[in-house]
CSV table of N, CA, C and O and ligand atoms in Angstrom, one decimal:
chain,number,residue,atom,x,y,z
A,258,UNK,N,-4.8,-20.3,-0.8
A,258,UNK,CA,-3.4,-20.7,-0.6
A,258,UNK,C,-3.1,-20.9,0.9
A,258,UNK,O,-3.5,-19.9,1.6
A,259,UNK,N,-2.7,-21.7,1.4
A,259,UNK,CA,-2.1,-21.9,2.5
A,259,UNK,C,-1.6,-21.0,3.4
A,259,UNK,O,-1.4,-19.9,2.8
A,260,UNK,N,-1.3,-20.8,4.5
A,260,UNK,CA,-1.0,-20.0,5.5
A,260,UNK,C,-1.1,-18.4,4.6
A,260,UNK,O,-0.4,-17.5,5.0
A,261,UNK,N,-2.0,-18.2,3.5
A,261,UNK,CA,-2.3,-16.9,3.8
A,261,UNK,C,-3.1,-16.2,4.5
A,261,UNK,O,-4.1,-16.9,4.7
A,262,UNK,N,-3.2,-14.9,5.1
A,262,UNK,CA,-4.1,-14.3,6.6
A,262,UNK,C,-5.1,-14.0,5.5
A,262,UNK,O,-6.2,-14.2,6.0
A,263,UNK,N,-5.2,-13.6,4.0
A,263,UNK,CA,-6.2,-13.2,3.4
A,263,UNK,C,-7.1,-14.1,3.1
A,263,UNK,O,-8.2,-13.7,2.9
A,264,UNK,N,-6.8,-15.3,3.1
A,264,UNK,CA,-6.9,-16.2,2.3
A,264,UNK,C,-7.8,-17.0,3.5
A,264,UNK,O,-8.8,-17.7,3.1
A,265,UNK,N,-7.4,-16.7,4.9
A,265,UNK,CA,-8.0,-17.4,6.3
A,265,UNK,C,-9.3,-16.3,6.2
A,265,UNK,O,-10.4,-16.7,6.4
A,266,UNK,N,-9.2,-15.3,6.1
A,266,UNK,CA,-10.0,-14.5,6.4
A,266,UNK,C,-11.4,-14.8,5.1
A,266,UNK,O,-12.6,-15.1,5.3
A,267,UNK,N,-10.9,-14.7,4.2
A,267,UNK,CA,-11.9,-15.6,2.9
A,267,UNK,C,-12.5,-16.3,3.5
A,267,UNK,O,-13.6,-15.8,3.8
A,268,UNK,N,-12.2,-17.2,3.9
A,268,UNK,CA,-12.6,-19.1,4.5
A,268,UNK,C,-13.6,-18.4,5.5
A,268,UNK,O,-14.7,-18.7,5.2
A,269,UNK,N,-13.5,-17.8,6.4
A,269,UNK,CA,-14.0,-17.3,7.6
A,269,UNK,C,-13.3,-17.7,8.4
A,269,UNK,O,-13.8,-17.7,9.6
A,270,UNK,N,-12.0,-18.2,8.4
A,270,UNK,CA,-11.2,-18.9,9.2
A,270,UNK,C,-10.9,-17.8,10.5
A,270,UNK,O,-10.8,-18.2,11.6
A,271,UNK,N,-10.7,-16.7,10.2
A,271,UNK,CA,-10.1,-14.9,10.9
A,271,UNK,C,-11.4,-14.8,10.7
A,271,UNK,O,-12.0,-15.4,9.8
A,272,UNK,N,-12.1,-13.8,11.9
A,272,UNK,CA,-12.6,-12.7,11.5
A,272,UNK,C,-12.9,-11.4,11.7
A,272,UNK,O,-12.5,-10.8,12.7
A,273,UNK,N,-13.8,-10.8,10.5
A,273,UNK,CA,-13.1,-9.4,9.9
A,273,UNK,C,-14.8,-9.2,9.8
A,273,UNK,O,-15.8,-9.8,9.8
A,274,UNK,N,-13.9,-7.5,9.6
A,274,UNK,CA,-15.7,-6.9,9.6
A,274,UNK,C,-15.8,-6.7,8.0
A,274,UNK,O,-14.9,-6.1,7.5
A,275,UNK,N,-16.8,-7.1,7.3
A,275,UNK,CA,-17.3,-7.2,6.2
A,275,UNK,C,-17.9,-6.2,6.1
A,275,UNK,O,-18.7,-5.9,7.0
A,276,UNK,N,-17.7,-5.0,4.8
A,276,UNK,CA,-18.6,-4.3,4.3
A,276,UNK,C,-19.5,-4.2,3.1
A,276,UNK,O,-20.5,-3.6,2.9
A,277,UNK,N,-18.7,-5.3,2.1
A,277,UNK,CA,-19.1,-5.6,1.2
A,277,UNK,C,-18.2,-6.9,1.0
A,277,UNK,O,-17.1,-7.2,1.4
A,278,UNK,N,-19.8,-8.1,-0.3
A,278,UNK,CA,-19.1,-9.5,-0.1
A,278,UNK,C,-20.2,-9.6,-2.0
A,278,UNK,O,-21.3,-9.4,-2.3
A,279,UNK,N,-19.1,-10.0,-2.8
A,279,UNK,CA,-19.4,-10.0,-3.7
A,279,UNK,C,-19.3,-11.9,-4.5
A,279,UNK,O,-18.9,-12.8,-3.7
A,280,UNK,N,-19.5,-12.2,-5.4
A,280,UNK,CA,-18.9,-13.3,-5.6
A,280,UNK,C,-17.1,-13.8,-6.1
A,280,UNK,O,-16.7,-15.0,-6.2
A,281,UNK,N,-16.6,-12.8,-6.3
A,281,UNK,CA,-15.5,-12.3,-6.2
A,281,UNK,C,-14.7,-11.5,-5.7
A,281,UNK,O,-13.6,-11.2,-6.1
A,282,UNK,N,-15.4,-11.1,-4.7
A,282,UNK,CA,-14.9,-9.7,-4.2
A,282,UNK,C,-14.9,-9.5,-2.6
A,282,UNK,O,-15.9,-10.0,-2.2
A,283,UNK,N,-14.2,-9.0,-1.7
A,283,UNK,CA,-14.2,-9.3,-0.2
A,283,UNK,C,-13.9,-7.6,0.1
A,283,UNK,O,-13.0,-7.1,-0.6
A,284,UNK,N,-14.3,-7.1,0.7
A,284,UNK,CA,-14.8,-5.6,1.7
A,284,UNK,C,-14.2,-5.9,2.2
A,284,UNK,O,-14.1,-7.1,2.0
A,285,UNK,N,-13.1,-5.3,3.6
A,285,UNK,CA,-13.5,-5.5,5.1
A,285,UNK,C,-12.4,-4.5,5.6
A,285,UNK,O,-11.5,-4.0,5.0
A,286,UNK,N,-12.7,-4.4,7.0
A,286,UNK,CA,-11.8,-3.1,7.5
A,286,UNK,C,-10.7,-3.7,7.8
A,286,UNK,O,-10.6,-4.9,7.9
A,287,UNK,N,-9.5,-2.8,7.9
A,287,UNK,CA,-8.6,-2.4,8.4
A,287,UNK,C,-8.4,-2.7,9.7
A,287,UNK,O,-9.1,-2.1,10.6
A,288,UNK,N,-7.6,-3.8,10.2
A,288,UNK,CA,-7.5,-4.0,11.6
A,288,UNK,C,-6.6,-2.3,12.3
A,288,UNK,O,-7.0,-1.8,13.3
A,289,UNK,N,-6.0,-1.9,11.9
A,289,UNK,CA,-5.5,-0.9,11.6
A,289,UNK,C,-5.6,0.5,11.1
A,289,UNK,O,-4.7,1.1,10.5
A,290,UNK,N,-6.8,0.9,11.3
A,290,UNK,CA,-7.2,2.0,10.1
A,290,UNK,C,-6.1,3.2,10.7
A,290,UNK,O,-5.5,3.4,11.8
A,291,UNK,N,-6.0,4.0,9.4
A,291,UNK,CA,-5.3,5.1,9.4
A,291,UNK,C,-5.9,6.4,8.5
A,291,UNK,O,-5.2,7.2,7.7
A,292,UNK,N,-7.3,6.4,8.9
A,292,UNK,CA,-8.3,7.3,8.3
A,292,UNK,C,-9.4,6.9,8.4
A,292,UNK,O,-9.7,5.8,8.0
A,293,UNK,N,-10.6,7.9,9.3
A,293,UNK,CA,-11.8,7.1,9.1
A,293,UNK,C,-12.8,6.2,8.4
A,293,UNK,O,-13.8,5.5,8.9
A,294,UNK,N,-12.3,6.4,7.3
A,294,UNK,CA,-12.4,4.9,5.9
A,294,UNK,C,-11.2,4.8,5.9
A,294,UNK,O,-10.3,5.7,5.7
A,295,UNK,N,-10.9,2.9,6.3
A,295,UNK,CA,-9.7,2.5,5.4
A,295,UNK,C,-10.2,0.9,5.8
A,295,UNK,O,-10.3,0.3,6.8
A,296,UNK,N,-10.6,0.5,4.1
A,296,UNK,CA,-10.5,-0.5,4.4
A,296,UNK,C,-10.0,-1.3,3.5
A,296,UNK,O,-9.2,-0.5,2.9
A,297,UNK,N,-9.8,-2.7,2.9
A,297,UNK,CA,-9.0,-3.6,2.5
A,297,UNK,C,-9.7,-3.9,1.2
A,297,UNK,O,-10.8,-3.6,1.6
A,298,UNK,N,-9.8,-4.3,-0.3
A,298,UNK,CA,-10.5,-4.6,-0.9
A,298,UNK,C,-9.9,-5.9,-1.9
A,298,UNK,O,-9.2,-5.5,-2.8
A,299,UNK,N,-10.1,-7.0,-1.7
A,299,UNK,CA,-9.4,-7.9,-1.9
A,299,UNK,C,-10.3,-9.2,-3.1
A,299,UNK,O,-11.5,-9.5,-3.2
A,300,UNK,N,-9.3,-9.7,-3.9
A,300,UNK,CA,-10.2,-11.0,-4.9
A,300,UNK,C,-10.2,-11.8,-3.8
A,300,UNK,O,-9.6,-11.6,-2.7
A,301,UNK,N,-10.9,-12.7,-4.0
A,301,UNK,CA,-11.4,-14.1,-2.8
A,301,UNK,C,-10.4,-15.1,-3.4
A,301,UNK,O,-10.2,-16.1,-2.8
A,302,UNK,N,-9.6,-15.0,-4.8
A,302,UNK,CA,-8.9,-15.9,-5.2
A,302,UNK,C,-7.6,-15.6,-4.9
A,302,UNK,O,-7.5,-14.4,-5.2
A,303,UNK,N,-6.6,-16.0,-4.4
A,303,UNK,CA,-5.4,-15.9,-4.1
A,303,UNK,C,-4.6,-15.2,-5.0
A,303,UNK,O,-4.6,-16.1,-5.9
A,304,UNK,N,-4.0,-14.3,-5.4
A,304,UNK,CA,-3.1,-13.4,-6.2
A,304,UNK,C,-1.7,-12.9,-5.0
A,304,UNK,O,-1.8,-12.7,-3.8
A,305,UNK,N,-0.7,-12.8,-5.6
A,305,UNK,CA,0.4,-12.5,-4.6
A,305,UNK,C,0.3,-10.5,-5.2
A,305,UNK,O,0.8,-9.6,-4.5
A,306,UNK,N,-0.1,-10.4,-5.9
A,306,UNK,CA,-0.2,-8.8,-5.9
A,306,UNK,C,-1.2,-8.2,-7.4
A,306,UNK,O,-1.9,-8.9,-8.1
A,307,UNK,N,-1.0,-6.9,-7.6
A,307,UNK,CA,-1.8,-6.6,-8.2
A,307,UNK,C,-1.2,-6.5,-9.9
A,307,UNK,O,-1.9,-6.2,-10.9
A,308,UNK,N,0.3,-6.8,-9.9
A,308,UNK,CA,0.4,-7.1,-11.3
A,308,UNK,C,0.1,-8.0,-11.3
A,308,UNK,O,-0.7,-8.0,-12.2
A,309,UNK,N,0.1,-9.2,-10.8
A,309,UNK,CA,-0.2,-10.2,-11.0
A,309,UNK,C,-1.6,-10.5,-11.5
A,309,UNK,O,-2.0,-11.0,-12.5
A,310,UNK,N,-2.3,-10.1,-10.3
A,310,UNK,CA,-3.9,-10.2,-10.8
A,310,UNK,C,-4.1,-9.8,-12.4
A,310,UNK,O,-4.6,-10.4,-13.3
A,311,UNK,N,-3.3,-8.4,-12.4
A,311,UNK,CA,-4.1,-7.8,-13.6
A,311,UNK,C,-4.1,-8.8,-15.0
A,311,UNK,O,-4.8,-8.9,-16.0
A,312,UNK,N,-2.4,-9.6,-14.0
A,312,UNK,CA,-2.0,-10.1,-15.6
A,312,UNK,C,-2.7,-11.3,-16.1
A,312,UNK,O,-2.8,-11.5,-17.3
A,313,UNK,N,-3.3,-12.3,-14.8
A,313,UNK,CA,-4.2,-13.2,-14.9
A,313,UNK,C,-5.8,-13.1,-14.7
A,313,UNK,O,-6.5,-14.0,-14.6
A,314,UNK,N,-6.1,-12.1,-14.7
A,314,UNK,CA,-7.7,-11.7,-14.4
A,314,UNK,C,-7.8,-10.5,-14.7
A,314,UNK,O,-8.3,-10.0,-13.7
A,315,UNK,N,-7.6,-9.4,-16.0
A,315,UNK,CA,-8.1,-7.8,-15.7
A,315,UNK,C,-9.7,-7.8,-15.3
A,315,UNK,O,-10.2,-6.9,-14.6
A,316,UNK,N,-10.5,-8.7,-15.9
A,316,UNK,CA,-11.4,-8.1,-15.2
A,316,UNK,C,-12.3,-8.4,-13.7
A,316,UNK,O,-13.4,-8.0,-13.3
A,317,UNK,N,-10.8,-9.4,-13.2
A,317,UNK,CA,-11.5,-9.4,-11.7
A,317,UNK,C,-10.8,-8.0,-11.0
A,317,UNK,O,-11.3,-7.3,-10.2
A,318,UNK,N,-9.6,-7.9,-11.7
A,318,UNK,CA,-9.1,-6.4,-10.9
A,318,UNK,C,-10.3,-5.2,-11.1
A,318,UNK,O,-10.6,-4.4,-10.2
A,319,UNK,N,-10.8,-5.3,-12.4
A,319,UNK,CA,-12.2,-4.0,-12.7
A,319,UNK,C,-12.9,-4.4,-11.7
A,319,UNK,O,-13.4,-3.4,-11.0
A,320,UNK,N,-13.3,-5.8,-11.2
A,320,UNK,CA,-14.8,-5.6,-10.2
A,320,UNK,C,-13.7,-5.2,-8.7
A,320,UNK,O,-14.2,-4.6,-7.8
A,321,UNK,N,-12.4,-5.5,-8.6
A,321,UNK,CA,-11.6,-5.1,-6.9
A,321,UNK,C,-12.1,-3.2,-7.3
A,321,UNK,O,-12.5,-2.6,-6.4
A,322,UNK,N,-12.1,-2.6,-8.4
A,322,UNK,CA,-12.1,-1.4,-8.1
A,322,UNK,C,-13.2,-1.0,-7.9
A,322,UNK,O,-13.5,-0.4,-6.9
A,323,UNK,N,-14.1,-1.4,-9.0
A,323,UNK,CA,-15.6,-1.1,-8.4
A,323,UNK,C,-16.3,-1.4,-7.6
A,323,UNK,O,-17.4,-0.9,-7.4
A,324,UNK,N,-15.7,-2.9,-7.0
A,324,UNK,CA,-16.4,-2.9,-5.4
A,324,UNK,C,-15.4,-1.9,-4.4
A,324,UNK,O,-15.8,-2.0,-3.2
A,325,UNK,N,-14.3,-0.9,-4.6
A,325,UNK,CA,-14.0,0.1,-3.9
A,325,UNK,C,-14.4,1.0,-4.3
A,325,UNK,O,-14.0,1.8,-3.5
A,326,UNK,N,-15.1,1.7,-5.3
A,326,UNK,CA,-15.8,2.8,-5.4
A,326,UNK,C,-17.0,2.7,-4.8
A,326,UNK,O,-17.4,3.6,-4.0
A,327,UNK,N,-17.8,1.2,-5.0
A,327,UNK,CA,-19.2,1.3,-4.5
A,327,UNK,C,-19.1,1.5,-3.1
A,327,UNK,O,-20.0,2.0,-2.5
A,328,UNK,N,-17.6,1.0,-2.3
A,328,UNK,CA,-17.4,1.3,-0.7
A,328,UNK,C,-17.6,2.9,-0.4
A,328,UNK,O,-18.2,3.6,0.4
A,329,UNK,N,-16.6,3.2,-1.3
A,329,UNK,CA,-16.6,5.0,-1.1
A,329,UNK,C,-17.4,5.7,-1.1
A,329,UNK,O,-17.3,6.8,-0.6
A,330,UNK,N,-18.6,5.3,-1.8
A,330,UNK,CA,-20.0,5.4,-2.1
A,330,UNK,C,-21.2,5.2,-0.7
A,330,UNK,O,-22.1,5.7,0.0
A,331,UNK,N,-20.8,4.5,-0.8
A,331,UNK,CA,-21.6,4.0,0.8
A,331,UNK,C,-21.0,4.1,2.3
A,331,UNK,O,-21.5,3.7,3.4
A,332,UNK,N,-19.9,4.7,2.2
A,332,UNK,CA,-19.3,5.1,3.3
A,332,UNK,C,-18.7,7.1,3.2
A,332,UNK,O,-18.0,8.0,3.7
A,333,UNK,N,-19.6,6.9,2.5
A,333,UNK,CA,-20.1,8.4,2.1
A,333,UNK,C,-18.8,9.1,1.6
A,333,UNK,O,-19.2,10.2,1.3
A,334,UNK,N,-17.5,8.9,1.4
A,334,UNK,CA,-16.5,9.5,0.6
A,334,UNK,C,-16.4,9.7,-0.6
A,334,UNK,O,-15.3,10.3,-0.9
A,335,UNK,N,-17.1,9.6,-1.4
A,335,UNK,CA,-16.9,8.9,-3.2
A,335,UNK,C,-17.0,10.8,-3.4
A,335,UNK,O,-16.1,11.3,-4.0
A,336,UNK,N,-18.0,11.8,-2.6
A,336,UNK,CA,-17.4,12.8,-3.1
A,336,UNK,C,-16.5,14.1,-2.3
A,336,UNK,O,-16.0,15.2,-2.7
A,337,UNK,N,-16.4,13.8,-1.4
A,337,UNK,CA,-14.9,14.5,-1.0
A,337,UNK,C,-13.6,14.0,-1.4
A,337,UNK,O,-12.7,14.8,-1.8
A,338,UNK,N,-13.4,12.5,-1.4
A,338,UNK,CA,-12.3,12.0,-2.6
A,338,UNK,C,-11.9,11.0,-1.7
A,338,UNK,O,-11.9,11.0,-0.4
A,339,UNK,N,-11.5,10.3,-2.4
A,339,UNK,CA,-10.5,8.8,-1.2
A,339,UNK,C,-9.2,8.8,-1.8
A,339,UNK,O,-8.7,9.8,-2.4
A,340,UNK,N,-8.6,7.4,-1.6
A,340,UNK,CA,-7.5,7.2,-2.5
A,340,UNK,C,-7.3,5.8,-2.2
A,340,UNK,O,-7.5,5.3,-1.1
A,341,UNK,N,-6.8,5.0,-3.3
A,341,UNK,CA,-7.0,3.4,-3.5
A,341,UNK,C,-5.6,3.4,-3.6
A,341,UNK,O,-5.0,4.4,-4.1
A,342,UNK,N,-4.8,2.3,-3.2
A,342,UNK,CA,-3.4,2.2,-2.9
A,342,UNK,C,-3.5,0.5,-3.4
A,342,UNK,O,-4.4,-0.3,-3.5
A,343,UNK,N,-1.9,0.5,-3.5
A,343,UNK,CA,-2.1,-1.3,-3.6
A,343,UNK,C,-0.4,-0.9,-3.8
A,343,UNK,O,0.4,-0.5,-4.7
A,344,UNK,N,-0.2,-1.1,-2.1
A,344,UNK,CA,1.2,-1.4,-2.0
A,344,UNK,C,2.1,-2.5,-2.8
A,344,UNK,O,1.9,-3.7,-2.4
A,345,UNK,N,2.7,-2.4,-3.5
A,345,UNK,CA,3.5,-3.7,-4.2
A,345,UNK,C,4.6,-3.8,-3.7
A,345,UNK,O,5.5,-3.0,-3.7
A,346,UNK,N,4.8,-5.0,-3.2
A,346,UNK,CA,6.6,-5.6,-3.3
A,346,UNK,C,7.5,-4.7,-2.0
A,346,UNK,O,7.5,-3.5,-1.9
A,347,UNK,N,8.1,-5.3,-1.4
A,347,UNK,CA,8.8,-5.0,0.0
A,347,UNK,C,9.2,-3.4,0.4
A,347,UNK,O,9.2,-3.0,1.6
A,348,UNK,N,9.6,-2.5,-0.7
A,348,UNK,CA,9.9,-1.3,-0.5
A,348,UNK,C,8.4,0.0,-0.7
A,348,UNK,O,8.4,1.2,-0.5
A,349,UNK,N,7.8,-0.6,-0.9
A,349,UNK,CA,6.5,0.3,-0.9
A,349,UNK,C,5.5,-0.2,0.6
A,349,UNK,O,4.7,0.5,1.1
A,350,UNK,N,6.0,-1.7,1.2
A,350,UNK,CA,5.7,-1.4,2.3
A,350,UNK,C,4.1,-2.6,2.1
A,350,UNK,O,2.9,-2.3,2.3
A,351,UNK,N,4.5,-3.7,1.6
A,351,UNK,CA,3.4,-4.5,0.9
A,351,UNK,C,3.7,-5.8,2.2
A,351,UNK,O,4.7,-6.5,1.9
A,352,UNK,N,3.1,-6.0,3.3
A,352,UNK,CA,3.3,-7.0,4.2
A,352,UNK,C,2.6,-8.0,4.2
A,352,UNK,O,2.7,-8.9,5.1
A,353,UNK,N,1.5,-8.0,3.2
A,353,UNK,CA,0.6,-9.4,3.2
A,353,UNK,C,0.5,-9.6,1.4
A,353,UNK,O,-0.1,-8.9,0.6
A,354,UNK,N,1.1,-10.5,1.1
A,354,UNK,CA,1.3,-11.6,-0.2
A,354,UNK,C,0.2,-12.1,-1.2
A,354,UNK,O,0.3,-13.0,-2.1
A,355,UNK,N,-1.1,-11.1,-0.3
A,355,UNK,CA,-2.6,-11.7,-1.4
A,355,UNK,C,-3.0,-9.9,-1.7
A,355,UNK,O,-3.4,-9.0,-0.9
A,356,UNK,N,-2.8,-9.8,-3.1
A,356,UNK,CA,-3.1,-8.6,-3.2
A,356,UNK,C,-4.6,-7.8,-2.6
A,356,UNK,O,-5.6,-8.4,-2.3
A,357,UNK,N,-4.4,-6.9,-2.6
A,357,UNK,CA,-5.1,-5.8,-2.2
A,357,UNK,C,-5.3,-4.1,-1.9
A,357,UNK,O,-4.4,-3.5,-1.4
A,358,UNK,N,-6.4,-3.5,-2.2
A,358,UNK,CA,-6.3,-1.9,-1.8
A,358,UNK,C,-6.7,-1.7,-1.1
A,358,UNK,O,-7.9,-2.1,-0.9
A,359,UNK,N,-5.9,-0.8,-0.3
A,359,UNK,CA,-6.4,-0.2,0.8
A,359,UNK,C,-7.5,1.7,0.3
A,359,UNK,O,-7.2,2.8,-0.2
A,360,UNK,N,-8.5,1.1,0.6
A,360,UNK,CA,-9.1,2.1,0.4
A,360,UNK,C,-9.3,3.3,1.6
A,360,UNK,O,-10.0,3.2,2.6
A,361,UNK,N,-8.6,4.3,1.2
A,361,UNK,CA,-8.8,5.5,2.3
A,361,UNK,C,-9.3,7.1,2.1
A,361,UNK,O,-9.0,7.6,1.0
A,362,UNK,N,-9.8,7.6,2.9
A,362,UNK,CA,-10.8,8.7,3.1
A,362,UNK,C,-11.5,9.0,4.1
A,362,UNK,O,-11.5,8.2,5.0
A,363,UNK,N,-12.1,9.9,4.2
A,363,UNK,CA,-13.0,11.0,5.4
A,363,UNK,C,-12.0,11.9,5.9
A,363,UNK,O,-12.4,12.8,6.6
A,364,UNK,N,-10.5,11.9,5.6
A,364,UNK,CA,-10.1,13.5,6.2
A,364,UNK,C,-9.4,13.7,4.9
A,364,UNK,O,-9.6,13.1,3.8
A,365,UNK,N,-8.5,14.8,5.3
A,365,UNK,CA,-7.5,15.2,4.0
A,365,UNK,C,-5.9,14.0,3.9
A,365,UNK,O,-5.2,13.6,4.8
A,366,UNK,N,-5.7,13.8,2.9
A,366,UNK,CA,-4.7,13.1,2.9
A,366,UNK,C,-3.8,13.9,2.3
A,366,UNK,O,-4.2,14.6,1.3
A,367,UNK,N,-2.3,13.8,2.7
A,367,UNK,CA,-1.0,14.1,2.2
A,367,UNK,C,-0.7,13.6,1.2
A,367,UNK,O,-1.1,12.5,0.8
A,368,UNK,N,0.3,14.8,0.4
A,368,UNK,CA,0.6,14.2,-1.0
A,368,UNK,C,2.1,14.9,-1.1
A,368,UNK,O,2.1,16.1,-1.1
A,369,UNK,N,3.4,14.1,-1.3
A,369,UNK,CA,3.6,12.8,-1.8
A,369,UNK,C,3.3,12.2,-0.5
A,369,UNK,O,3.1,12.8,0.5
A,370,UNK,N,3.3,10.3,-0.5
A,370,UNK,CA,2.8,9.8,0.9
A,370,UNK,C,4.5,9.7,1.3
A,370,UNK,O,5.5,10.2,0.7
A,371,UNK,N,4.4,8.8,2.5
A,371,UNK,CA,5.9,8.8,3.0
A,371,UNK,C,6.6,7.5,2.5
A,371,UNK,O,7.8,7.3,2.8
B,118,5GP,P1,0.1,-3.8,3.4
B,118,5GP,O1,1.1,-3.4,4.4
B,118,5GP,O2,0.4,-5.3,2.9
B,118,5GP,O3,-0.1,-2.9,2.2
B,118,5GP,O4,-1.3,-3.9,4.1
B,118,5GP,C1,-1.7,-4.9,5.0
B,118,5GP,C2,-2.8,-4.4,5.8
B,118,5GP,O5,-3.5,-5.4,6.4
B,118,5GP,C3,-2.3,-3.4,6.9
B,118,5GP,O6,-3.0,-2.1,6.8
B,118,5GP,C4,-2.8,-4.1,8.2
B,118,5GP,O7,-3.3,-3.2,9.2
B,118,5GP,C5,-3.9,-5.0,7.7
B,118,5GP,N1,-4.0,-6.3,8.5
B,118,5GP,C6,-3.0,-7.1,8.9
B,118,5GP,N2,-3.5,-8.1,9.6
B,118,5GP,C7,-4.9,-8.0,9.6
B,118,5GP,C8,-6.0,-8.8,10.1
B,118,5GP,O8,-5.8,-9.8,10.7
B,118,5GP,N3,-7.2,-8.3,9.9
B,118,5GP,C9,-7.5,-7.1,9.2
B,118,5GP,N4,-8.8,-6.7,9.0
B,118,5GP,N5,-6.5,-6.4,8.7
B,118,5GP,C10,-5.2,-6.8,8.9
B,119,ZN,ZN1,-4.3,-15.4,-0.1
């Protein structure tokens, strides 16, 4: 899609640090991290969020999670615990329009978030 930053970053148009690159599937950090794991886990196909995806692809949404487990896994969190987020829609705080989770872990995280 057009002027999306996810969508530049696909292309190689941006770039980002890659942890994992699947044929559907895109890794990459957090220009912003806010835990020593946090990174982004994104379809390469344009989706404006994650009902969406689910509702046209559930099983590209299954490989978005399990290429975030396999991250948690290799970035050594899978067993102290993470947490997979997928901000939706303006009041949860969702600023980019190509769905995605943010995968976070390596300290303790707060519960409820803010
Ligand atoms: P949202 O607020 O939509 O849930 O999450 C968007 C995330 O994208 C934010 O955590 C923000 O730090 C990250 N982000 C914004 N621009 C870029 C960028 O150009 N590169 C990378 N790697 N992350 C970005
Ligand atoms: Zn996009």
């Amino acid at each position: 899609m057009a002027e999306c930053l996810f969508c530049a970053i696909v292309a190689g148009e941006i770039p980002a640090t890659t942890v994992l690159e699947t044929d559907r599937v895109l890794v990459f950090r957090d220009i912003n991290p806010q835990a020593p794991t946090h990174v982004l886990v994104i379809p390469k196909q344009h989706y404006p969020d994650v009902a969406a995806l689910a509702a046209a692809d559930s099983g590209l949404l299954a490989e978005v999670i399990t290429a975030a487990h396999r991250v948690a896994e290799t970035e050594g969190v899978s067993q102290t615990g993470y947490r997979l987020v997928f901000n939706t829609g303006a009041q949860a705080g969702q600023t980019v329009p190509h769905v995605h989770g943010h995968l976070l872990g390596g300290r303790p995280l707060t519960w409820p978030p803010g």
